[in-house]
Coordinates of C-alpha atoms and ligand atoms in Angstrom, one line a residue:
M1 CA 6.3 -9.6 61.0
A2 CA 3.7 -10.2 58.2
W3 CA 4.1 -14.0 57.5
S4 CA 1.7 -17.0 58.1
R5 CA 2.6 -19.5 61.3
T6 CA 1.4 -22.1 59.2
A7 CA 4.3 -21.6 56.6
E8 CA 6.6 -21.0 59.5
A9 CA 5.7 -24.3 61.4
D10 CA 7.6 -26.5 59.1
H11 CA 9.4 -24.8 56.3
V12 CA 13.1 -25.6 55.6
V13 CA 15.5 -22.8 54.3
I14 CA 18.9 -23.2 52.7
L15 CA 21.2 -20.4 52.5
G16 CA 23.7 -20.8 49.9
G17 CA 23.6 -22.6 46.2
G18 CA 27.1 -24.6 46.2
I19 CA 27.5 -28.1 46.6
A20 CA 26.6 -28.1 50.3
G21 CA 23.2 -26.4 49.8
L22 CA 22.1 -27.9 46.5
F23 CA 22.7 -31.5 47.9
C24 CA 21.2 -30.9 51.1
A25 CA 18.3 -29.5 49.1
L26 CA 17.9 -32.8 46.7
K27 CA 18.4 -35.2 50.1
L28 CA 15.2 -33.5 51.5
A29 CA 13.3 -34.0 48.5
P30 CA 10.1 -34.3 48.1
R31 CA 9.9 -31.9 51.4
P32 CA 9.3 -28.5 50.1
V33 CA 12.6 -26.5 50.9
T34 CA 13.5 -22.8 49.7
V35 CA 17.3 -22.4 48.5
L36 CA 18.3 -19.0 48.7
T37 CA 21.6 -17.8 47.2
A38 CA 23.5 -14.6 46.6
R39 CA 23.9 -15.5 42.9
P40 CA 22.2 -17.7 40.1
I41 CA 22.6 -21.5 40.9
G42 CA 26.2 -22.1 39.7
E43 CA 27.9 -18.5 40.0
G44 CA 29.1 -17.4 43.0
A45 CA 30.2 -20.5 44.6
S46 CA 33.7 -22.1 45.0
S47 CA 32.3 -25.5 44.3
S48 CA 32.1 -24.5 40.5
W49 CA 35.6 -23.8 40.7
A50 CA 37.0 -26.9 42.5
Q51 CA 39.4 -28.3 40.4
G52 CA 41.1 -31.3 41.8
G53 CA 38.1 -33.5 42.6
I54 CA 36.4 -35.3 45.6
A55 CA 38.3 -37.7 48.0
A56 CA 36.7 -41.0 48.8
A57 CA 38.1 -44.5 49.4
V58 CA 36.6 -46.2 46.1
A59 CA 40.0 -47.8 44.6
D60 CA 40.7 -51.7 45.1
G61 CA 43.1 -51.8 48.1
D62 CA 41.9 -48.5 49.7
T63 CA 40.0 -48.1 53.0
A64 CA 37.8 -45.7 54.9
E65 CA 40.0 -46.3 57.7
A66 CA 43.2 -45.1 55.8
H67 CA 41.3 -42.1 54.2
A68 CA 40.5 -41.2 58.3
R69 CA 44.1 -41.8 59.2
D70 CA 45.4 -39.4 56.6
T71 CA 42.7 -36.8 57.4
I72 CA 43.6 -37.0 60.9
A73 CA 47.5 -36.8 60.4
A74 CA 47.0 -33.4 58.2
G75 CA 44.8 -32.0 60.6
A76 CA 47.8 -31.4 63.0
G77 CA 46.2 -32.7 66.3
L78 CA 42.9 -31.1 66.1
V79 CA 40.8 -33.4 64.0
D80 CA 37.5 -34.9 65.6
A81 CA 38.4 -38.4 65.0
Q82 CA 34.8 -39.7 65.0
A83 CA 33.8 -37.1 62.6
A84 CA 36.5 -37.9 60.2
Y85 CA 36.0 -42.0 60.3
A86 CA 31.9 -40.8 59.7
M87 CA 32.9 -38.8 56.7
T88 CA 35.2 -41.4 55.0
R89 CA 33.1 -44.3 55.6
E90 CA 30.3 -42.6 53.9
A91 CA 32.1 -41.2 51.1
P92 CA 31.8 -44.2 48.7
Q93 CA 27.7 -43.9 49.0
R94 CA 28.0 -40.2 48.5
I95 CA 29.9 -40.3 45.3
R96 CA 27.2 -43.0 44.2
D97 CA 24.5 -40.3 44.9
L98 CA 26.3 -38.1 42.7
L99 CA 26.4 -40.5 39.8
A100 CA 23.0 -41.1 40.3
Y101 CA 22.4 -37.3 39.8
G102 CA 24.5 -37.6 36.6
V103 CA 28.0 -36.5 37.4
P104 CA 30.1 -37.7 34.6
F105 CA 33.4 -38.9 36.8
D106 CA 36.3 -40.0 34.5
R107 CA 36.5 -43.4 33.7
D108 CA 39.3 -46.0 33.1
L109 CA 39.5 -48.1 29.9
E110 CA 37.5 -51.1 31.7
G111 CA 34.7 -48.4 32.9
R112 CA 35.7 -48.3 36.4
L113 CA 36.1 -44.9 38.3
A114 CA 39.3 -43.2 37.3
I115 CA 40.9 -42.2 40.7
G116 CA 44.0 -39.7 40.7
R117 CA 46.4 -39.1 43.5
E118 CA 46.9 -35.8 45.7
A119 CA 49.4 -34.7 48.2
A120 CA 49.2 -36.2 51.8
H121 CA 46.8 -39.0 50.5
S122 CA 48.2 -42.4 51.3
A123 CA 46.3 -43.8 48.0
R124 CA 45.0 -43.1 45.0
R125 CA 41.8 -41.7 46.1
I126 CA 40.5 -38.8 44.0
V127 CA 37.7 -38.9 41.6
H128 CA 37.8 -36.3 38.9
V129 CA 35.9 -35.0 35.8
K130 CA 37.8 -34.2 32.7
G131 CA 41.1 -33.5 34.3
D132 CA 40.4 -30.5 36.5
R133 CA 36.7 -29.7 35.6
A134 CA 35.1 -31.6 38.9
G135 CA 33.6 -28.6 40.5
F136 CA 32.0 -27.4 37.5
A137 CA 30.4 -30.6 36.3
I138 CA 29.5 -31.9 39.8
M139 CA 27.6 -28.1 40.0
Q140 CA 26.2 -28.5 36.5
A141 CA 24.6 -32.1 37.3
L142 CA 23.1 -30.9 40.9
A143 CA 21.7 -27.7 39.2
R144 CA 20.0 -29.8 36.4
A145 CA 18.7 -32.2 39.4
I146 CA 17.3 -29.2 41.5
R147 CA 15.3 -27.6 38.5
D148 CA 13.8 -31.2 37.8
T149 CA 12.9 -31.3 41.5
P150 CA 9.5 -29.3 42.0
S151 CA 9.5 -29.4 45.7
I152 CA 12.8 -27.0 45.7
T153 CA 11.6 -23.2 45.5
L154 CA 14.8 -21.1 44.2
L155 CA 15.4 -17.4 45.4
E156 CA 18.4 -16.8 43.3
D157 CA 20.1 -13.2 43.7
H158 CA 19.4 -12.9 47.4
V159 CA 21.8 -12.1 50.0
A160 CA 20.7 -13.4 53.5
Q161 CA 21.5 -10.4 55.9
A162 CA 20.4 -11.8 59.3
L163 CA 19.0 -14.6 61.3
L164 CA 15.7 -14.2 62.8
V165 CA 16.2 -15.3 66.6
E166 CA 13.5 -15.8 69.2
D167 CA 14.4 -17.3 72.8
G168 CA 17.4 -18.7 71.5
R169 CA 15.8 -20.3 68.3
V170 CA 16.3 -19.3 64.9
H171 CA 13.0 -19.4 63.0
G172 CA 13.6 -17.4 59.8
I173 CA 15.9 -15.2 57.9
R174 CA 16.1 -11.6 56.6
A175 CA 17.6 -11.3 53.0
L176 CA 18.2 -8.3 50.5
R177 CA 16.8 -9.0 47.0
R178 CA 19.5 -7.9 44.9
H179 CA 17.7 -6.6 42.0
D180 CA 15.2 -4.0 43.6
R181 CA 17.3 -3.8 46.7
R182 CA 14.5 -4.8 49.0
C183 CA 14.3 -6.6 51.9
I184 CA 12.2 -9.9 52.4
S185 CA 11.9 -12.1 55.6
V186 CA 11.3 -15.8 55.1
P187 CA 10.2 -17.8 58.1
A188 CA 11.3 -21.3 58.7
A189 CA 11.4 -24.1 61.4
A190 CA 14.8 -25.1 60.0
V191 CA 17.5 -22.8 58.5
V192 CA 20.5 -24.6 56.9
L193 CA 23.5 -22.4 56.6
A194 CA 25.5 -23.5 53.6
T195 CA 27.1 -20.1 52.5
G196 CA 30.8 -21.0 52.1
G197 CA 33.9 -19.8 53.0
I198 CA 35.9 -16.6 54.0
G199 CA 38.5 -16.1 51.1
H200 CA 37.3 -12.8 50.1
L201 CA 38.2 -11.3 53.6
Y202 CA 41.6 -11.4 52.0
A203 CA 43.6 -9.5 49.4
I204 CA 44.8 -12.5 47.6
T205 CA 42.3 -15.1 47.2
T206 CA 41.2 -18.0 45.0
N207 CA 37.6 -17.8 46.3
P208 CA 34.7 -15.9 44.6
P209 CA 33.5 -12.7 46.0
E210 CA 30.5 -14.3 47.7
A211 CA 33.0 -16.0 49.9
R212 CA 33.0 -13.1 52.2
G213 CA 32.0 -14.7 55.6
E214 CA 28.6 -13.4 55.4
G215 CA 27.3 -16.8 56.8
L216 CA 29.9 -16.9 59.5
A217 CA 29.2 -13.2 60.6
I218 CA 25.3 -13.5 60.5
A219 CA 25.2 -16.6 62.7
A220 CA 28.0 -15.3 65.3
A221 CA 25.7 -12.1 65.2
A222 CA 22.5 -14.3 66.5
G223 CA 25.0 -15.9 69.3
A224 CA 26.0 -19.1 67.5
L225 CA 29.2 -20.8 68.6
I226 CA 32.0 -20.2 66.2
A227 CA 35.1 -22.8 66.0
D228 CA 38.4 -22.9 65.0
A229 CA 38.3 -19.6 63.1
E230 CA 42.0 -19.0 63.0
F231 CA 42.8 -22.0 60.7
V232 CA 42.2 -20.3 57.1
Q233 CA 44.5 -22.7 54.7
F234 CA 46.6 -20.5 51.9
H235 CA 46.9 -22.2 48.5
P236 CA 50.5 -21.8 47.7
T237 CA 50.1 -21.4 43.9
A238 CA 47.8 -19.0 43.0
I239 CA 48.6 -17.3 40.0
A240 CA 49.9 -14.1 40.6
T241 CA 49.2 -11.8 37.7
G242 CA 46.6 -9.1 39.7
G243 CA 43.5 -11.3 39.1
D244 CA 41.0 -10.8 41.7
P245 CA 40.0 -13.7 42.8
A246 CA 43.3 -15.2 41.5
P247 CA 43.0 -18.2 39.5
L248 CA 44.5 -21.3 40.8
A249 CA 47.4 -23.5 39.6
S250 CA 46.1 -26.7 41.2
E251 CA 48.4 -29.0 43.5
A252 CA 48.1 -31.8 40.8
I253 CA 50.5 -29.6 38.5
R254 CA 53.2 -30.2 41.1
G255 CA 52.0 -34.0 41.6
E256 CA 53.0 -34.2 37.6
G257 CA 56.4 -33.0 38.5
A258 CA 56.3 -29.0 38.0
I259 CA 58.8 -27.2 40.3
L260 CA 58.8 -24.3 42.2
I261 CA 61.7 -21.7 41.2
N262 CA 62.5 -18.1 41.9
R263 CA 63.7 -15.2 39.9
R264 CA 67.1 -16.5 39.7
G265 CA 65.8 -20.0 38.7
E266 CA 66.6 -21.6 41.9
R267 CA 64.4 -24.4 42.9
F268 CA 63.7 -23.3 46.7
M269 CA 61.6 -26.0 48.2
A270 CA 64.0 -28.7 48.2
A271 CA 66.0 -26.9 50.9
L272 CA 62.8 -26.7 52.7
H273 CA 61.5 -30.0 53.3
P274 CA 62.2 -33.7 51.9
L275 CA 59.1 -33.7 50.0
A276 CA 60.0 -30.4 48.4
E277 CA 57.0 -28.6 46.1
L278 CA 54.6 -31.8 47.6
A279 CA 55.0 -31.0 51.2
A280 CA 52.1 -29.9 53.0
R281 CA 50.3 -26.9 51.7
D282 CA 51.0 -24.6 54.8
I283 CA 54.8 -25.5 54.2
V284 CA 54.7 -24.7 50.6
A285 CA 52.7 -21.4 51.1
R286 CA 55.5 -20.3 53.7
G287 CA 58.3 -21.3 51.3
V288 CA 56.7 -19.2 48.4
F289 CA 55.6 -16.2 50.7
A290 CA 59.3 -15.9 51.9
E291 CA 60.6 -15.7 48.2
I292 CA 58.4 -13.1 47.5
A293 CA 58.7 -11.3 50.9
A294 CA 62.6 -11.4 50.0
G295 CA 62.3 -10.1 46.6
R296 CA 63.0 -13.2 44.8
G297 CA 59.5 -13.8 43.8
A298 CA 58.3 -17.3 43.2
F299 CA 57.0 -19.1 39.9
L300 CA 55.7 -22.7 38.9
D301 CA 57.9 -24.0 36.1
A302 CA 56.2 -26.9 34.4
R303 CA 58.2 -26.7 31.4
G304 CA 60.1 -29.7 31.8
S305 CA 57.6 -31.9 33.5
I306 CA 54.4 -31.3 31.6
G307 CA 55.3 -29.1 28.5
A308 CA 53.3 -29.5 25.6
A309 CA 51.0 -31.6 27.4
F310 CA 49.8 -28.9 29.5
P311 CA 46.7 -27.6 27.6
E312 CA 45.1 -31.1 27.5
A313 CA 46.0 -32.0 30.9
F314 CA 45.2 -28.9 32.7
P315 CA 42.6 -27.0 30.4
T316 CA 41.2 -24.6 33.3
V317 CA 44.7 -23.6 34.4
Y318 CA 46.1 -23.1 31.0
Q319 CA 42.9 -21.0 30.0
S320 CA 43.8 -18.8 33.0
C321 CA 47.4 -18.5 32.0
I322 CA 46.8 -17.6 28.7
A323 CA 44.4 -15.2 29.3
A324 CA 47.0 -13.4 31.7
G325 CA 49.6 -13.3 29.0
I326 CA 51.6 -16.3 30.2
D327 CA 52.2 -19.8 28.2
P328 CA 52.9 -22.1 30.6
V329 CA 54.3 -24.7 27.9
R330 CA 57.0 -22.2 27.4
E331 CA 57.5 -20.0 30.5
P332 CA 57.4 -20.5 34.4
I333 CA 53.8 -19.4 36.1
P334 CA 54.3 -16.4 38.7
V335 CA 52.6 -17.7 41.6
A336 CA 51.7 -16.4 45.4
P337 CA 49.8 -17.7 48.2
A338 CA 46.2 -17.1 48.3
A339 CA 43.6 -17.6 51.3
H340 CA 41.9 -20.7 50.0
Y341 CA 39.9 -22.8 52.3
H342 CA 38.6 -22.0 55.9
M343 CA 38.8 -24.9 58.5
G344 CA 37.1 -23.0 61.0
G345 CA 33.1 -22.0 60.8
V346 CA 30.1 -22.2 62.7
K347 CA 30.4 -25.1 65.2
T348 CA 28.3 -28.2 64.5
D349 CA 27.7 -31.7 65.8
A350 CA 27.8 -34.9 64.1
R351 CA 24.1 -34.1 62.5
G352 CA 25.2 -30.7 61.5
R353 CA 23.5 -29.1 64.5
T354 CA 24.8 -25.8 65.6
S355 CA 24.6 -24.4 69.0
L356 CA 21.2 -22.5 68.2
G357 CA 18.0 -24.5 67.8
G358 CA 16.4 -24.3 64.5
L359 CA 20.1 -23.8 62.7
W360 CA 22.1 -26.4 61.2
A361 CA 25.2 -25.4 59.0
A362 CA 27.2 -27.8 56.2
G363 CA 29.9 -27.4 53.7
E364 CA 32.8 -24.8 54.2
A365 CA 30.6 -22.5 56.6
A366 CA 30.4 -25.3 59.0
S367 CA 33.4 -26.6 61.2
T368 CA 32.5 -30.0 61.7
G369 CA 36.0 -30.7 63.2
V370 CA 37.0 -33.0 60.4
H371 CA 39.8 -31.0 58.9
G372 CA 41.3 -29.9 62.4
A373 CA 44.3 -27.4 61.7
N374 CA 44.4 -28.3 58.1
R375 CA 42.6 -29.7 55.5
L376 CA 43.6 -32.8 53.3
A377 CA 43.3 -31.8 49.5
S378 CA 40.0 -32.8 48.3
N379 CA 38.3 -33.2 51.6
S380 CA 36.1 -30.4 51.4
L381 CA 33.6 -31.4 48.5
L382 CA 33.5 -34.5 50.4
E383 CA 32.7 -32.8 53.6
G384 CA 30.0 -30.7 52.0
I385 CA 28.2 -33.9 50.7
V386 CA 28.5 -35.9 53.6
F387 CA 27.4 -33.4 56.2
A388 CA 24.6 -32.0 53.7
A389 CA 23.5 -35.4 53.7
R390 CA 23.3 -36.0 57.5
V391 CA 21.5 -32.5 58.2
A392 CA 18.8 -33.4 55.5
E393 CA 18.4 -36.6 57.6
D394 CA 18.3 -35.0 60.8
I395 CA 15.7 -32.4 59.5
S396 CA 13.8 -35.0 58.4
G397 CA 13.7 -36.9 61.4
L398 CA 12.2 -34.1 63.4
M399 CA 9.7 -32.8 61.0
A400 CA 7.1 -34.3 58.9
P401 CA 6.9 -33.4 55.4
R402 CA 4.5 -30.8 53.9
R403 CA 2.5 -31.5 51.0
S404 CA 2.6 -28.1 49.6
L405 CA 4.8 -25.3 50.3
I406 CA 3.1 -21.4 51.2
L407 CA 5.1 -19.1 49.6
P408 CA 6.9 -17.5 52.6
F409 CA 7.4 -14.1 51.7
D410 CA 7.1 -11.2 54.2
Q411 CA 4.4 -8.8 52.5
A412 CA 5.8 -5.6 54.8
A413 CA 9.1 -5.6 52.5
D414 CA 11.0 -2.5 53.5
R415 CA 13.7 -0.6 51.1
V416 CA 17.1 -0.5 52.3
A417 CA 18.2 2.7 54.0
G418 CA 20.5 4.7 52.1
T419 CA 23.8 3.7 52.0
S420 CA 27.2 5.0 50.9
P421 CA 28.7 2.2 48.6
A422 CA 32.1 4.2 47.8
L423 CA 32.9 4.3 51.2
A424 CA 32.2 0.7 52.1
D425 CA 34.2 -0.3 49.0
Q426 CA 37.1 1.6 50.2
H427 CA 36.8 0.1 53.8
E428 CA 36.3 -3.4 52.3
R429 CA 39.6 -2.8 50.3
E430 CA 41.6 -1.8 53.4
L431 CA 40.4 -4.7 55.4
R432 CA 41.6 -7.3 52.9
A433 CA 44.7 -5.7 52.2
L434 CA 45.2 -5.6 56.4
M435 CA 43.9 -9.2 56.5
S436 CA 46.9 -10.5 54.2
R437 CA 49.5 -8.5 55.6
R438 CA 48.6 -9.1 59.2
V439 CA 46.4 -12.1 59.7
G440 CA 47.8 -14.2 56.3
V441 CA 50.6 -16.9 56.0
V442 CA 52.8 -15.7 58.7
R443 CA 51.2 -14.0 61.5
D444 CA 52.5 -12.5 64.8
G445 CA 51.1 -11.0 68.0
E446 CA 52.0 -7.4 67.2
G447 CA 50.5 -7.4 64.0
L448 CA 47.5 -9.3 64.9
A449 CA 46.6 -6.7 67.5
A450 CA 47.0 -3.9 65.1
A451 CA 44.8 -5.8 62.7
I452 CA 42.0 -6.2 65.3
R453 CA 42.4 -2.7 66.1
A454 CA 41.5 -1.5 62.7
I455 CA 38.9 -4.0 62.2
V456 CA 36.9 -2.8 65.2
R457 CA 37.2 0.8 64.0
I458 CA 35.8 -0.3 60.5
E459 CA 33.1 -2.3 62.3
R460 CA 32.2 0.8 64.1
E461 CA 32.1 2.9 60.9
A462 CA 30.5 0.3 58.8
C463 CA 27.6 2.2 57.0
T464 CA 26.3 -1.3 55.4
P465 CA 25.1 -4.6 56.6
A466 CA 27.7 -6.1 54.3
L467 CA 30.6 -4.3 55.4
R468 CA 30.0 -4.8 59.3
H469 CA 29.5 -8.5 58.7
F470 CA 32.7 -8.7 56.6
A471 CA 34.5 -6.9 59.8
I472 CA 32.9 -9.4 62.0
A473 CA 33.9 -12.4 60.3
A474 CA 37.2 -10.7 60.2
L475 CA 37.4 -10.2 63.7
L476 CA 36.3 -13.6 64.5
V477 CA 39.6 -14.7 62.4
A478 CA 42.1 -12.3 63.9
T479 CA 40.8 -12.7 67.7
A480 CA 41.2 -16.4 67.4
A481 CA 44.7 -16.1 65.5
W482 CA 45.8 -13.5 68.2
R483 CA 44.7 -16.2 71.2
R484 CA 46.3 -19.0 69.4
C485 CA 50.0 -18.7 70.6
E486 CA 51.4 -21.5 68.4
S487 CA 52.2 -22.6 65.4
R488 CA 49.8 -25.5 63.9
G489 CA 48.5 -26.6 60.9
A490 CA 47.6 -23.6 58.6
H491 CA 48.4 -21.1 61.6
Y492 CA 51.6 -20.0 61.9
R493 CA 52.8 -17.6 64.3
Q494 CA 56.5 -16.1 63.9
D495 CA 56.8 -15.3 67.7
F496 CA 55.5 -18.9 68.6
P497 CA 57.1 -21.0 65.9
K498 CA 56.5 -24.6 67.3
P499 CA 53.3 -26.2 68.5
D500 CA 52.6 -26.5 72.1
S501 CA 50.7 -29.5 73.1
S502 CA 48.9 -27.7 76.2
Q503 CA 47.2 -25.9 73.4
A504 CA 46.4 -28.8 71.3
R505 CA 42.6 -28.1 71.3
R506 CA 39.8 -26.6 69.1
T507 CA 38.5 -23.4 70.1
A508 CA 34.9 -22.4 70.4
V509 CA 33.7 -18.8 70.9
T510 CA 30.6 -16.6 70.6
L511 CA 30.8 -12.9 69.0
A512 CA 30.6 -11.6 72.6
D513 CA 33.8 -13.7 73.4
A514 CA 35.7 -12.5 70.2
R515 CA 35.1 -8.9 71.2
A516 CA 36.1 -9.5 74.8
L517 CA 39.4 -10.9 73.0
A518 CA 39.7 -8.0 71.0
D519 CA 39.2 -5.5 73.8
E520 CA 42.2 -7.6 75.6
A521 CA 44.6 -7.6 72.5
I522 CA 43.8 -3.7 72.0
L523 CA 44.8 -3.0 75.6
Q524 CA 47.9 -5.5 75.6
A525 CA 49.2 -3.7 72.5
E526 CA 51.6 -1.1 72.3
P527 CA 50.0 2.2 70.7
V528 CA 50.3 2.1 67.2
P529 CA 51.5 5.3 65.4
A530 CA 48.4 6.9 63.3
G531 CA 48.8 5.5 59.9
V532 CA 50.6 2.2 60.6
E533 CA 48.0 -0.4 61.0
Ligands
FAD601 C1 39.5 -22.4 42.9 C2 39.3 -23.6 43.9 C3 39.6 -25.1 43.8 C4 39.3 -25.9 44.6 N1 39.3 -27.3 44.6 C5 39.1 -28.1 45.4 C6 39.0 -29.7 44.8 O1 39.6 -30.2 44.0 N2 38.4 -30.2 46.0 C7 37.7 -29.9 47.0 O2 37.4 -30.8 47.8 N3 37.6 -28.9 47.3 C8 38.1 -27.9 46.5 N4 38.0 -26.3 46.9 C9 37.3 -25.9 48.0 C10 35.9 -26.4 47.8 O3 35.5 -26.0 46.3 C11 34.8 -25.5 48.6 O4 35.1 -25.8 50.1 C12 33.5 -26.1 48.5 O5 33.3 -26.0 47.3 C13 32.6 -25.4 49.4 O6 31.3 -25.7 49.1 P1 29.7 -24.9 50.0 O7 28.8 -25.5 49.1 O8 30.3 -25.0 51.3 O9 30.1 -23.3 49.4 P2 30.3 -22.7 47.8 O10 30.3 -23.4 46.8 O11 31.2 -21.6 48.0 O12 28.7 -22.1 47.8 C14 28.3 -21.1 48.7 C15 27.0 -20.3 48.4 O13 26.4 -19.6 49.3 C16 26.2 -18.3 48.7 N5 26.1 -17.3 49.7 C17 27.4 -16.8 50.5 N6 26.7 -15.8 51.2 C18 25.6 -15.8 51.1 C19 24.7 -15.3 51.7 N7 25.0 -13.9 52.5 N8 23.1 -15.2 51.0 C20 22.9 -15.9 50.4 N9 23.7 -17.0 49.8 C21 25.1 -16.6 49.8 C22 27.3 -18.1 47.3 O14 26.7 -17.4 46.3 C23 27.0 -19.7 47.2 O15 25.9 -19.8 46.5 C24 38.4 -25.4 45.8 C25 38.1 -24.1 45.9 C26 38.6 -23.2 45.2 C27 37.9 -21.9 45.7

């Protein structure tokens, strides 16, 4: 490696430019840090697309304890209670931080923060911006603050492809520079993984294409422990007009009284749960899934409840509908469940440390244990900022700040070897369809084993690092789902439809463990005739 040891000594590199990565960089200032991200800041991040807002007990009468209790209840027995209490107690301070960075949260007539309510929260506790524009506004404010902070170096349009590990400790990263397709190496004493989720592993997802589990895969390939990978939250009401990613019709629309109907006009959720459309996300997602699977289709009908107020109340959703040729004021919106949020991720402790020295993780890429088997609405942006701040504090406590930054480029950059993009695209499409069909809203042992067999084959044939990482991330999810022989939270097995208290614990595996599980699943499964994966 052709880099200077001085730069390696105490440099911090943050992978990812979503809310977790940017917040961590700002909290580390004035320490010099490099933020490396696959797209320009603001693009390619789920954070910019968040609609509902951030949960925090800031309203009169609400408490951090009540917020923690709701978080624990949503997580179906797997929430790390200590982590949840820490998160909800620190939430109001982190909201004050965002206000200081210039986030224009909505206010009421008296100038106090306007607080909304979302499903499964026992109090009004969601701070928002212009109705459904929270993510965009937060990211704009953070991006402005980042650009005004001279200690932060941005490497945009760089895709991290590997963690550099020596003696079990991460000491840098290798990345692909997209514009000239050259590889660079960046040395670091501390690497913070904030690369977001895995939604794009699925054919139907609300996530941007960059949410493809690459951070998860490179951490696993470096030997990090991965926790709770089987728990993927499916949003029940993505707008199903063929868009990829599928735009989201946010939960708040159901909160305002919109109902779910099938093609015959029947309201199907009322028969499935007393809370009907406002039942937990996994229950609504399965209800929608069942109607679609039965050929009756599923539609969100806001005509009676919101009607003419729709464009102003939900401008983002309204624009998405109009772009797809649907007017939600006059007609029901076709919807389908879509991969939305990954509760699993790189296992961290309360300080954001992973199982590898030199590697921290925050945001959706991390698994802190606060979400357990199911995430409470609007807790993910919150987890991102709370634990990003904790990571920054931990790193600052370990290393003295430097006065100047030595640009850490590897002089000996290599061109990437020739690849076959068309074949990689074809494999990626195949994998995404398989994940939606076999590792999606409803799962069973046989289907999971078939998916695992196909994933192993695709990884073996992978002709690009990106596809290999895609397959590794898929393998981690599918093998964990195969091993959990019960239904809990967002993980539903139709061959084991009930929770099993003997399995009520979190999981943590290395990639080697996942590969061993894959061998076991393939061995146990009946041989599958060619072409039926
Ligand atoms: C449509 C939608 C609506 C949502 N609404 C809400 C909501 O109202 N409230 C809420 O709490 N949560 C919401 N969520 C979830 C929430 O937005 C995410 O969980 C959160 O933003 C994740 O933040 P992050 O910083 O971890 O990741 P992201 O914001 O996804 O950022 C990840 C970053 O990593 C970069 N990256 C990825 N791979 C690489 C790589 N290999 N190399 C370099 N960079 C890489 C990406 O380009 C991006 O910059 C929503 C999500 C979606 C998709």
